[in-house]
Tab-separated table of C-alpha atoms in Angstrom:
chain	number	residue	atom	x	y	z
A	41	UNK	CA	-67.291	-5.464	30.719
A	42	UNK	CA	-64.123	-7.424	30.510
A	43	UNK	CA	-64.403	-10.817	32.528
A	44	UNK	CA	-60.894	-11.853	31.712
A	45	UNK	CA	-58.119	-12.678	34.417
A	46	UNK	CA	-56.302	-10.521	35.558
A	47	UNK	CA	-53.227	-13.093	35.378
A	48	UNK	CA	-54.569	-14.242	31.644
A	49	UNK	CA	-54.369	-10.874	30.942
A	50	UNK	CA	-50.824	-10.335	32.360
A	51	UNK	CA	-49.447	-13.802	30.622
A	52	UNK	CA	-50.496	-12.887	26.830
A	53	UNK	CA	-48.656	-9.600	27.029
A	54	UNK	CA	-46.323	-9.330	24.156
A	55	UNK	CA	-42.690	-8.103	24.916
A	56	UNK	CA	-41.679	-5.516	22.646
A	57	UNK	CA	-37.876	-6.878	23.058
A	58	UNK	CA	-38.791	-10.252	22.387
A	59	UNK	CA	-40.795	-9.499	19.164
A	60	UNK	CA	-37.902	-7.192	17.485
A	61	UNK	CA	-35.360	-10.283	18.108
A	62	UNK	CA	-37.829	-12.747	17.076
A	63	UNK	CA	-38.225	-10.595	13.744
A	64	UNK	CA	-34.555	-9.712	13.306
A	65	UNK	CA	-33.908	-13.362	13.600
A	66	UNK	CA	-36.437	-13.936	11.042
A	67	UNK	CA	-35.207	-11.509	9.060
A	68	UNK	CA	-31.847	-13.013	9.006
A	69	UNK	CA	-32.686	-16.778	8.591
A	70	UNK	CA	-34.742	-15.535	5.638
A	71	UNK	CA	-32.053	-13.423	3.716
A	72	UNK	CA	-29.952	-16.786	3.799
A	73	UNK	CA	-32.979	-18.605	2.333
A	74	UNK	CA	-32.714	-16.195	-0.364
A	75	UNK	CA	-29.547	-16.588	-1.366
A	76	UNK	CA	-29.624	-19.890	-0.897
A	77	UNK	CA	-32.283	-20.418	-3.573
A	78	UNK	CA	-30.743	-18.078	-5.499
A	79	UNK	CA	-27.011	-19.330	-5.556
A	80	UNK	CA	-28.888	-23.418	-5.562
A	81	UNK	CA	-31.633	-21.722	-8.377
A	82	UNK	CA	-35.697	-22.330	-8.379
A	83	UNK	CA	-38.094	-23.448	-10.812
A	84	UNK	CA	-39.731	-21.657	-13.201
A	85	UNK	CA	-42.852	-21.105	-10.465
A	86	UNK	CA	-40.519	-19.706	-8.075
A	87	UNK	CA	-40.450	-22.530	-6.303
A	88	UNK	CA	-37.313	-24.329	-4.256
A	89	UNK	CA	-35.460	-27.071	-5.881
A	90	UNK	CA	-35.951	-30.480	-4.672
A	91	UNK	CA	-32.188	-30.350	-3.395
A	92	UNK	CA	-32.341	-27.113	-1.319
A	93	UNK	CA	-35.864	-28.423	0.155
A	94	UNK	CA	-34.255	-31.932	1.561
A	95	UNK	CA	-30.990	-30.230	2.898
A	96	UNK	CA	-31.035	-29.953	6.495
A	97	UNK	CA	-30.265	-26.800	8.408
A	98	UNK	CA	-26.063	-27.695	8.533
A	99	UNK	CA	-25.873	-28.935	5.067
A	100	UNK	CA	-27.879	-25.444	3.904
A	101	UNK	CA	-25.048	-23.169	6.756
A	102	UNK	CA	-22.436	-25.417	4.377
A	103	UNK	CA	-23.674	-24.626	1.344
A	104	UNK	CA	-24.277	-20.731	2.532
A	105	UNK	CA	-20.485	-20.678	3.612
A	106	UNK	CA	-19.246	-22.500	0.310
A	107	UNK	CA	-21.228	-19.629	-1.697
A	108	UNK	CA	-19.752	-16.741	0.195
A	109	UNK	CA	-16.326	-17.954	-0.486
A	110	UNK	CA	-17.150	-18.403	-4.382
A	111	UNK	CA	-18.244	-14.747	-4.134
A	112	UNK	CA	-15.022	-13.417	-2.053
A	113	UNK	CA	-13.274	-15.454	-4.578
A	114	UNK	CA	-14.420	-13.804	-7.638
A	115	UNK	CA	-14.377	-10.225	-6.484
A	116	UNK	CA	-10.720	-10.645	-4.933
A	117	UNK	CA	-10.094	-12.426	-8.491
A	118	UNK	CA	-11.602	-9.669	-10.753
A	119	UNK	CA	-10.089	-6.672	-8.593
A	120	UNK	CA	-7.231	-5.943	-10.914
A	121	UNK	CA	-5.818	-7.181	-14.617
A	122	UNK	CA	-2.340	-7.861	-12.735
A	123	UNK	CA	-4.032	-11.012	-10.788
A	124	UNK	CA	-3.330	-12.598	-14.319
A	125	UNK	CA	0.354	-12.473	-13.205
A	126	UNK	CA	-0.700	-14.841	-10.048
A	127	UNK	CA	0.774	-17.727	-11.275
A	128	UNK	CA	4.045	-16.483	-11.416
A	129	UNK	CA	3.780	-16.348	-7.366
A	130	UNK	CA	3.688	-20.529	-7.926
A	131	UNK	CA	7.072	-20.582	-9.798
A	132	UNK	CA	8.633	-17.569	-8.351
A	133	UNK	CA	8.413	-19.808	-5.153
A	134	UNK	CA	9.126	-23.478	-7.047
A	135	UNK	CA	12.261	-21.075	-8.707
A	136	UNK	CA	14.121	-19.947	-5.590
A	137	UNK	CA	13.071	-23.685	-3.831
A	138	UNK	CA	14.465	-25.790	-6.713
A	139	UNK	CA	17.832	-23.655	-7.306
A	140	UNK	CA	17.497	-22.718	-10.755
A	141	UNK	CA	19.155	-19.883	-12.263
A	142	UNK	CA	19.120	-16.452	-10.897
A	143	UNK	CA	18.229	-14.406	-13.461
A	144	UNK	CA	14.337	-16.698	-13.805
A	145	UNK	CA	13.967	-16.451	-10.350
A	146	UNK	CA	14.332	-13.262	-10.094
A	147	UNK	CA	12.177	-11.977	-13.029
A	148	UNK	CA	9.415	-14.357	-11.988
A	149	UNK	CA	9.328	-13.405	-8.328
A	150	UNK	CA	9.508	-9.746	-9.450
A	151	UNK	CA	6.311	-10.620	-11.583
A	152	UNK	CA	4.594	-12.683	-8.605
A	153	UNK	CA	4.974	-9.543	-6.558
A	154	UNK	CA	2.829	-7.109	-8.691
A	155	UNK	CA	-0.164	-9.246	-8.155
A	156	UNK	CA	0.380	-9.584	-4.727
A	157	UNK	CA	0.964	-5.970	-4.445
A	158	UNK	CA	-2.361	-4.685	-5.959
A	159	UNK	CA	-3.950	-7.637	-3.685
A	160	UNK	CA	-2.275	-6.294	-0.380
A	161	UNK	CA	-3.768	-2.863	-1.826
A	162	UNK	CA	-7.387	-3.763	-2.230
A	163	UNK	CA	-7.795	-6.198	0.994
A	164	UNK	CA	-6.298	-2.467	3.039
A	165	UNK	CA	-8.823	-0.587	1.060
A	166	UNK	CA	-11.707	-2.895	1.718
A	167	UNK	CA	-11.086	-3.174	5.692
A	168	UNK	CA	-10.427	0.511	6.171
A	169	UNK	CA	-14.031	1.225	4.786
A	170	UNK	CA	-15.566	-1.478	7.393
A	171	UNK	CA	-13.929	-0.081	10.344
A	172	UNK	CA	-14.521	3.752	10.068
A	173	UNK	CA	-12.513	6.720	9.388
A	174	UNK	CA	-9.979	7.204	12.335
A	175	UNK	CA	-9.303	3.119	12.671
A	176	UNK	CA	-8.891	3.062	8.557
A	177	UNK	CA	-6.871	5.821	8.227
A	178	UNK	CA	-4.471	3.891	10.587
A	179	UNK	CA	-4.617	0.837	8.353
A	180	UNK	CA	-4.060	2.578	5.566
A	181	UNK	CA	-0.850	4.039	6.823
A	182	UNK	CA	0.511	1.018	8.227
A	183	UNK	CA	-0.360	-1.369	5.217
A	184	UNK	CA	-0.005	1.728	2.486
A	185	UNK	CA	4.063	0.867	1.861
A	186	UNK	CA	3.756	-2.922	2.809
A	187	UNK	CA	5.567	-4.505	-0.258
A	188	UNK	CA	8.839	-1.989	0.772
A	189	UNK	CA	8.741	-2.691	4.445
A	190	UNK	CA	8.830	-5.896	3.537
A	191	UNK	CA	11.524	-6.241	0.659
A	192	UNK	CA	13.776	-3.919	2.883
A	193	UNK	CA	13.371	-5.828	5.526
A	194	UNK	CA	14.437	-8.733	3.947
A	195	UNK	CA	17.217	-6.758	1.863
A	196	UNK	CA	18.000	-5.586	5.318
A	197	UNK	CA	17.980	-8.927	7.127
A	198	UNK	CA	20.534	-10.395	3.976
A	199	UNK	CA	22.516	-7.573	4.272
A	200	UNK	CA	21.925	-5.969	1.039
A	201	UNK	CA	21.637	-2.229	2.640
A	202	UNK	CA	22.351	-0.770	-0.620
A	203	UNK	CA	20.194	-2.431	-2.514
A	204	UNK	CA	17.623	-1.263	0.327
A	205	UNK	CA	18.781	2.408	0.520
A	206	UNK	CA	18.338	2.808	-2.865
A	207	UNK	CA	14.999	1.582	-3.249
A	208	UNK	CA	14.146	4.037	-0.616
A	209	UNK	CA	15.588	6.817	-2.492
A	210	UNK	CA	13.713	4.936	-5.884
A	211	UNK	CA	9.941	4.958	-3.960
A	212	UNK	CA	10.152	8.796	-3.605
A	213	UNK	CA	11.554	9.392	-6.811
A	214	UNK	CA	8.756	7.307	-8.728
A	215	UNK	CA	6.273	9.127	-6.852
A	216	UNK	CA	7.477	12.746	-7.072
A	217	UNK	CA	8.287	12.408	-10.681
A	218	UNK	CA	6.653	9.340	-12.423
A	219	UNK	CA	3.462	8.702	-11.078
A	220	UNK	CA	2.796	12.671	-9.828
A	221	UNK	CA	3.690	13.194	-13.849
A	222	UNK	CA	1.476	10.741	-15.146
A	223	UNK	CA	-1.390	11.777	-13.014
A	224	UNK	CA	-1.040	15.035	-14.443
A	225	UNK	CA	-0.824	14.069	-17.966
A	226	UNK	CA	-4.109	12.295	-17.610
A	227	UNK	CA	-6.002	14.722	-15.440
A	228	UNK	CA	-5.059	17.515	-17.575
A	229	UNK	CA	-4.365	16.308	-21.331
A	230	UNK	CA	-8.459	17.609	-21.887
A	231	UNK	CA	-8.455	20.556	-19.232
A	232	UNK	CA	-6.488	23.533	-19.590
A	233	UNK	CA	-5.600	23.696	-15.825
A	234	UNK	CA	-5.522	20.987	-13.654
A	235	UNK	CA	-7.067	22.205	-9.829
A	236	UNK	CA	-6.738	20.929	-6.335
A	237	UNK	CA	-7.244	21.729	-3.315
A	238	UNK	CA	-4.306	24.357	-2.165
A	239	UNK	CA	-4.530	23.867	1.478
A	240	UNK	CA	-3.934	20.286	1.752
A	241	UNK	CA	-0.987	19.756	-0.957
A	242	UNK	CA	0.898	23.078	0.692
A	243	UNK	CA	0.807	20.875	4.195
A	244	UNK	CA	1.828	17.553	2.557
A	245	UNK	CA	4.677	19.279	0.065
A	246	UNK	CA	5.942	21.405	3.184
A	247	UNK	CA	6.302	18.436	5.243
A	248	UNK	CA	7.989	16.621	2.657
A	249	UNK	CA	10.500	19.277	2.111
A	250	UNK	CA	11.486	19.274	5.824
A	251	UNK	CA	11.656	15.326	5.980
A	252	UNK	CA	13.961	15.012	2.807
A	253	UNK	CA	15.819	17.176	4.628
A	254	UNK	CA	16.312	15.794	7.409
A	255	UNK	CA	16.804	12.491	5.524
A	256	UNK	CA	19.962	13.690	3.783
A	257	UNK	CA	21.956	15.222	6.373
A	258	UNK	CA	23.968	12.030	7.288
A	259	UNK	CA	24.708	12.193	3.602
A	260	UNK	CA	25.710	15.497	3.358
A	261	UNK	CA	27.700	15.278	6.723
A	262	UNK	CA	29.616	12.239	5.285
A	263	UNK	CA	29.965	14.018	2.194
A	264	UNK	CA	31.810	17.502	3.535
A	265	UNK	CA	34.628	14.998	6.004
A	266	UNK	CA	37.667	14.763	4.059
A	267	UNK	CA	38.949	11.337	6.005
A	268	UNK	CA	36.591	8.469	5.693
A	269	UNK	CA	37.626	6.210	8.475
A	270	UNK	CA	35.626	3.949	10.281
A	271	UNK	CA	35.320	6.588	13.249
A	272	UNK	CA	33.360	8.521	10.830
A	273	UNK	CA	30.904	6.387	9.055
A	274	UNK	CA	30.213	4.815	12.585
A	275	UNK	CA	29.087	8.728	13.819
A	276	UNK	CA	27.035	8.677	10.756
A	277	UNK	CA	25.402	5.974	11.478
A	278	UNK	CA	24.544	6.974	15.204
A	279	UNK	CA	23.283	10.253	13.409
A	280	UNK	CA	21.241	7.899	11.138
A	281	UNK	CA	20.006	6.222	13.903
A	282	UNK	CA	18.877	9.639	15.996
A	283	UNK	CA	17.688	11.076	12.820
A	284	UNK	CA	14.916	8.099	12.382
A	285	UNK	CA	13.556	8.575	16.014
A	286	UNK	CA	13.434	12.444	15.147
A	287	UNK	CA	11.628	11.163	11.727
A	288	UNK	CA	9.413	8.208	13.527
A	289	UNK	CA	8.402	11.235	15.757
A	290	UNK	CA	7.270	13.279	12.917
A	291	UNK	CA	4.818	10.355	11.922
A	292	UNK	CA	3.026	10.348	15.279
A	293	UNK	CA	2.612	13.707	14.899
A	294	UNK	CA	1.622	13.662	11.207
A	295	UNK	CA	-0.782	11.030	11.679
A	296	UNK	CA	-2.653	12.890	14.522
A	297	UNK	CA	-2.842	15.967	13.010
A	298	UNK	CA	-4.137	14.079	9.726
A	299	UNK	CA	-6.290	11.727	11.663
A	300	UNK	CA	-7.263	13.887	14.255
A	301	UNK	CA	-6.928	17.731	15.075
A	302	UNK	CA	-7.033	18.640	11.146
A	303	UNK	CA	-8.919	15.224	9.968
A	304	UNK	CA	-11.565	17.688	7.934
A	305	UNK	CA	-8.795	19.176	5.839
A	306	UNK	CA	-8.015	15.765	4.659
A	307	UNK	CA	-11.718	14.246	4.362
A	308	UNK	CA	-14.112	14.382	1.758
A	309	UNK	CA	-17.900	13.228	3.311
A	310	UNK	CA	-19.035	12.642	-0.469
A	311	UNK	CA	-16.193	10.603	-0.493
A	312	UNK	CA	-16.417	9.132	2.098
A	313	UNK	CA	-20.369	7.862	1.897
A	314	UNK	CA	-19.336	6.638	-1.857
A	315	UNK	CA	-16.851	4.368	-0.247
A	316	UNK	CA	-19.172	2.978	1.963
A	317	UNK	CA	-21.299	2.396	-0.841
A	318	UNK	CA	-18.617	0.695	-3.216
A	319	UNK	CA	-17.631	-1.474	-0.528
A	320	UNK	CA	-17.593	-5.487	-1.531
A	321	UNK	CA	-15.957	-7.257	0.876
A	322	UNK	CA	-16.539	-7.864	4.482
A	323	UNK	CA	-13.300	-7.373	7.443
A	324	UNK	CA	-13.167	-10.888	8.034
A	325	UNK	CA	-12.654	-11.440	3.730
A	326	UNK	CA	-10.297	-8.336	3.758
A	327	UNK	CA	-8.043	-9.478	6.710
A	328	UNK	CA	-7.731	-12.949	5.345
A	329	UNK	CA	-7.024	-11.729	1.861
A	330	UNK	CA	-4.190	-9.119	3.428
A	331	UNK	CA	-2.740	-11.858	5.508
A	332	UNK	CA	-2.634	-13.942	2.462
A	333	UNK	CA	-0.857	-11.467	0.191
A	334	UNK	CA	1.605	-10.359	3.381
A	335	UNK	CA	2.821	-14.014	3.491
A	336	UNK	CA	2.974	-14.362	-0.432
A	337	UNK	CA	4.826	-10.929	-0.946
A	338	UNK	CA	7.629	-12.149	2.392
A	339	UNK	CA	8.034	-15.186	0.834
A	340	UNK	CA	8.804	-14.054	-3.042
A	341	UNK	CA	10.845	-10.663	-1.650
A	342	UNK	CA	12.513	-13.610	-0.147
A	343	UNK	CA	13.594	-15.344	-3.239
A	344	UNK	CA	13.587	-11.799	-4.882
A	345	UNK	CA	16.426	-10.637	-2.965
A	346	UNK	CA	18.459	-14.198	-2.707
A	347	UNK	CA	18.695	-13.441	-6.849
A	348	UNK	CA	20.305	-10.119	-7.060
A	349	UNK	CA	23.558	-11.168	-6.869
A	350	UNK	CA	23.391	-13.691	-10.156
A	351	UNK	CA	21.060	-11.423	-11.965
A	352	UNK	CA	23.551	-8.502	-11.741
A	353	UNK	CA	26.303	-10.404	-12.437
A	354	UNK	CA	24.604	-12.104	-15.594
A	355	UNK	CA	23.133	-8.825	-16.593
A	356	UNK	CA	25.564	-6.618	-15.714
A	357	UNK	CA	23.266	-3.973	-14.036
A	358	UNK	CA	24.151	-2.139	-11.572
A	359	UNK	CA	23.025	-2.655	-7.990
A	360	UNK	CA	21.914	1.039	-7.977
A	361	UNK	CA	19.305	0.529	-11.026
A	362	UNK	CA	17.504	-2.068	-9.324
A	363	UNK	CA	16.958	-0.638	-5.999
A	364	UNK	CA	15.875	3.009	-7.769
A	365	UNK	CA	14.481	1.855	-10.829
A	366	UNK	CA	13.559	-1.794	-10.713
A	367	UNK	CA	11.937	-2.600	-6.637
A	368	UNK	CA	10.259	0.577	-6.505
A	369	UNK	CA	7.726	-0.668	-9.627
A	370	UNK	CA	6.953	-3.386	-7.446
A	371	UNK	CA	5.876	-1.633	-4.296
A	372	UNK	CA	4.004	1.563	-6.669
A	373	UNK	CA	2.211	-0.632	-8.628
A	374	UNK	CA	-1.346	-0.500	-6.798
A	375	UNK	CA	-1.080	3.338	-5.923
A	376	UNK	CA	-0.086	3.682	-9.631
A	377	UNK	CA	-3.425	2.178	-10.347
A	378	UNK	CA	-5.188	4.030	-8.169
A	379	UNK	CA	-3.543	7.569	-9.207
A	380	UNK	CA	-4.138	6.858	-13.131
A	381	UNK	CA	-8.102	5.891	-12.001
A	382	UNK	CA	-8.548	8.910	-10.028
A	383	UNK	CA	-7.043	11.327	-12.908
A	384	UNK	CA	-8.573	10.340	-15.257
A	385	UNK	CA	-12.001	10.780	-13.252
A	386	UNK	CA	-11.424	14.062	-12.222
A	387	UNK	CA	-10.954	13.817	-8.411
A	388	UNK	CA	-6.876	15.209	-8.551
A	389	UNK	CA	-7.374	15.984	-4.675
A	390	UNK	CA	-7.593	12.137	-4.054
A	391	UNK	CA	-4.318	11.883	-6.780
A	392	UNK	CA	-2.342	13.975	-5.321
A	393	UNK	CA	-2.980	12.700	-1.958
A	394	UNK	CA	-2.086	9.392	-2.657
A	395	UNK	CA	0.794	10.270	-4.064
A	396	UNK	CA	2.555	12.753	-1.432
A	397	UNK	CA	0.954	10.186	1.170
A	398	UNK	CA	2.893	7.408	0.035
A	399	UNK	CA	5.810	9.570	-0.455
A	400	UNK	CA	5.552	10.907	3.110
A	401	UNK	CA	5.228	7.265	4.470
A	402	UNK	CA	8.488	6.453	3.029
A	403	UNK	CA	10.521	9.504	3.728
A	404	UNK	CA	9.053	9.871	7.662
A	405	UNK	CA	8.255	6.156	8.464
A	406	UNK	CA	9.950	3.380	5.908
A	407	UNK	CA	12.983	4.383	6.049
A	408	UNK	CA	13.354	5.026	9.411
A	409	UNK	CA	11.619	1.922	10.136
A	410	UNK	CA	13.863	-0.142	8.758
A	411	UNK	CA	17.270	1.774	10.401
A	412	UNK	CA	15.707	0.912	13.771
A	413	UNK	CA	15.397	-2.821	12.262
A	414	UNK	CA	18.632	-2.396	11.282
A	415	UNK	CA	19.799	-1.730	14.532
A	416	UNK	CA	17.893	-4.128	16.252
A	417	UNK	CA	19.700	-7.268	14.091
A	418	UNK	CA	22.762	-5.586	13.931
A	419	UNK	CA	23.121	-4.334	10.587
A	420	UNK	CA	24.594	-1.327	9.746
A	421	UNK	CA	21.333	0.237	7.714
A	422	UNK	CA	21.667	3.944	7.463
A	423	UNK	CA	20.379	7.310	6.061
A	424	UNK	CA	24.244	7.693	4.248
A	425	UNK	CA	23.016	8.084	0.560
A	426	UNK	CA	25.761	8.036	-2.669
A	427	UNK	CA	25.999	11.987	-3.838
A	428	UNK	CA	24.537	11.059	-7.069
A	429	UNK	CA	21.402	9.547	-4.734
A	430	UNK	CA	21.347	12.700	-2.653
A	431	UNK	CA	21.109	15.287	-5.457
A	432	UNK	CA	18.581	13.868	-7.385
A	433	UNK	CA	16.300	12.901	-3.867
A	434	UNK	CA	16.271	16.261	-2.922
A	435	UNK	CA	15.614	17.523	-6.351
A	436	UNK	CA	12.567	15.701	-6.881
A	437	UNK	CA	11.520	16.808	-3.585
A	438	UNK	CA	12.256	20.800	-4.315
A	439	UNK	CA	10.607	20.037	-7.894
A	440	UNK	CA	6.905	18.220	-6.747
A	441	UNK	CA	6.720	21.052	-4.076
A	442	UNK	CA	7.044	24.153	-6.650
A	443	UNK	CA	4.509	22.093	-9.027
A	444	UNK	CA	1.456	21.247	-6.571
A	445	UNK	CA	2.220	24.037	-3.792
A	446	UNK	CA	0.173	26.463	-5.912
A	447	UNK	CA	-2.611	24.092	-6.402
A	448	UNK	CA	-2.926	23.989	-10.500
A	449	UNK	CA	-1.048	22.478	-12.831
A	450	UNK	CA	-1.512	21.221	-16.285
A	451	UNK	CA	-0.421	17.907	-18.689
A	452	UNK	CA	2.728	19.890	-20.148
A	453	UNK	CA	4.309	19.543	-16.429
A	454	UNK	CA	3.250	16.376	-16.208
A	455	UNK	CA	4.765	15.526	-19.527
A	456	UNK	CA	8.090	17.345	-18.082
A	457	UNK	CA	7.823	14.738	-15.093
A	458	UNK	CA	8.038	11.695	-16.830
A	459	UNK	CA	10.662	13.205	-18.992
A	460	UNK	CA	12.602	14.079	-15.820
A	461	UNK	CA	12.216	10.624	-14.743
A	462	UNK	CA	13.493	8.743	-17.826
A	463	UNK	CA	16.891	10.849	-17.728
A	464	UNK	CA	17.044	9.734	-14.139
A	465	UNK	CA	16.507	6.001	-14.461
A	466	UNK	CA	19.465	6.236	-17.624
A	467	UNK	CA	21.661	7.598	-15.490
A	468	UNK	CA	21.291	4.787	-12.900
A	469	UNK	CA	21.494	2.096	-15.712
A	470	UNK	CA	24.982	3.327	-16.975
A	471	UNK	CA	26.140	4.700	-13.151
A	472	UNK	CA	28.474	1.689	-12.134
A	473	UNK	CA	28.234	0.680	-8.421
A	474	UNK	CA	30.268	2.944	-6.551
A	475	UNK	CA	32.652	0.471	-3.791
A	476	UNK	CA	32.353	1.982	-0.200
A	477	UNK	CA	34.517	1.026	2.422
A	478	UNK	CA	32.068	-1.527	4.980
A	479	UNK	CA	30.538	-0.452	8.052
A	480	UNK	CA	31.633	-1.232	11.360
């Protein structure tokens, strides 16, 4: 017979609730131990040094929080060969501060940029696997073309629209021909036929077709007007202007129909789970590291654009070579990295992906983005293209569809690509700067 209280009995009952926090809490304040004693070290018995034993609870949350920025600070470090290239972001800045010449400013803030470009890339890639597909995918289209919003909207800010328009026209060029070529070279130099999935690059060429389309009609209306007066070029720019709302529009759209009603088309769950895997940074590391690189890549695009003027006149290079040839390199550089990984690998879905995706952001968001900025400061940004600039757009465009619309290719088209490319980027080396009459 059981003699105890009924109250005694009542006051030693254990709370589930209270038990799993007590052990969670456990739990946790162990795990820090841990690495605490494993980041401090231990004796050859295992046991704590004499140090980590006499620290008191703050000095031990210090030395926890000292540790985990070591650790961000390596793996943000070690994330890419171009981070070698960071010290260039220290005298691209000290260049374009202390007035020296042109030409060193602007190679060394060009070089600053890459780093910081591949750094913008990997803090986007890191947060958009803590927060979850939908919420990621969303990052990843608004930070995916980060280094050109931000040049052109410098470029845009200074005036430079040409040097802006034609790095538009440049990012979709490199894409559709360089990179797309490259990543078939490497996928396919040991395959006979490079494969991918049919459904997904027939939606993302198709849409690309339409939005080059609609991208060049300014130029093409401009182009078939006999008089060029002032009248004109400002109706082109009011068409520019309603063309990037129509564009704009097509984003929304795109990105529900990628991120929502057709999000399977576009997801791989094997993918998906490996990412989660992979991942090495927490979202408070990632955002910190993307804000950092934002402000570093502003600052040198900055200075990058301030030098144009004495670099092409020391140089003698045409304005159009560096916005198609030259900025573009700068704002491609982590995809490039990412495309050339993933051939080589095997996964060409993820390749080609990337590559129409950034494409797509450009011709249906960046460019259109920056018109409305344009408008918004009062600068006369618009979608009116040089002929030369319009041909070879849309070319590129009509070329990358008939190439991944059937969903096999092979390194010989690649090869053809790059070739393609080359002949381009000559062309815009010896094209002189054409002279257009201003905007109003």
């Amino acid at each position: 017979m059981n003699n105890t209280h009924p109250r005694l009995r009542k006051s030693t009952k254990i709370d589930p609730e209270m038990m799993a926090g007590s052990l969670e809490a456990n739990t946790t304040a162990h795990e820090q131990d841990s690495l605490l004693r494993d980041e401090a070290g231990c004796d050859g018995n295992g046991e704590d040094s004499a140090e980590l034993r006499d620290t008191n609870p703050k000095s031990k949350r210090a030395l926890f929080l000292g540790n985990s920025v070591v650790r961000v600070l390596k793996i943000t470090l070690g994330c890419s060969y171009s981070n070698l290239l960071l010290p260039f972001v220290f005298l691209g800045i000290l260049a374009g501060s202390l007035g020296w010449d042109d030409s060193i400013s602007f190679v060394f803030n060009f070089l600053a940029i890459l780093p910081l470009a591949a750094l913008l890339s990997f803090a986007t890639e890191e947060l958009a696997k803590s927060v979850g597909q939908t919420v990621g995918g969303l990052i990843n289209a608004t930070f995916g073309n980060a280094v050109e919003m931000i040049v052109g909207i410098t470029a845009v800010r200074q005036g430079e629209i040409s040097i802006v328009q034609s790095s538009m026209v440049g990012s979709i060029l490199s894409g559709n021909l360089l990179i797309l070529g490259v990543s078939l070279f490497c996928g396919g130099f040991a395959k006979d036929v490079v494969k991918f999935n049919v459904d997904v690059s027939g939606i993302l060429s198709s849409l690309m077709v339409v939005s080059s389309a609609t991208l060049i009609i300014p130029s093409v209306l401009y182009s078939t007007i006999p008089s060029k007066s002032q009248e004109v070029e400002a109706s082109v720019l009011s068409l520019s202007r309603a063309a990037s709302v129509v564009l704009l529009t097509f984003y929304l759209v795109y990105l529900y129909f990628q991120l929502k009603s057709h999000s399977e088309l576009f997801v791989d769950d094997k993918q998906e789970e490996e990412e989660e895997e992979e991942r090495v940074l927490g979202p408070w590391s990632a955002s910190i590291i993307l804000i950092l690189a934002t402000l570093g890549v502003t600052v040198c695009s900055d200075r990058l654009v301030d030098s144009v003027d004495g670099f092409v006149d020391k140089w003698h290079v045409s304005r159009a070579f560096i916005g198609l040839i030259v900025v573009p390199i700068v704002g491609n550089a982590g995809e490039f990295n990412t495309v050339i990984n993933s051939s080589i690998k095997g996964n060409m879905d993820l390749a080609i992906g990337v590559v129409v995706g950034s494409t797509l952001q450009i011709a249906l968001f960046v460019s259109p983005f920056l018109v409305m900025c344009g408008w918004i400061i009062g600068q006369p940004m618009s979608l009116r293209y040089s002929p030369f600039e319009t041909v070879v757009f849309f070319l590129s465009v009509i070329v990358m569809d008939c190439l991944i619309r059937g969903g096999r290719s092979n390194y010989y088209e690649g090869s053809l690509l790059v070739g393609t490319y080359l002949i381009i980027a000559i062309a815009f080396y010896v094209h002189p700067d054409a002279v257009d009459a201003p905007f109003v």
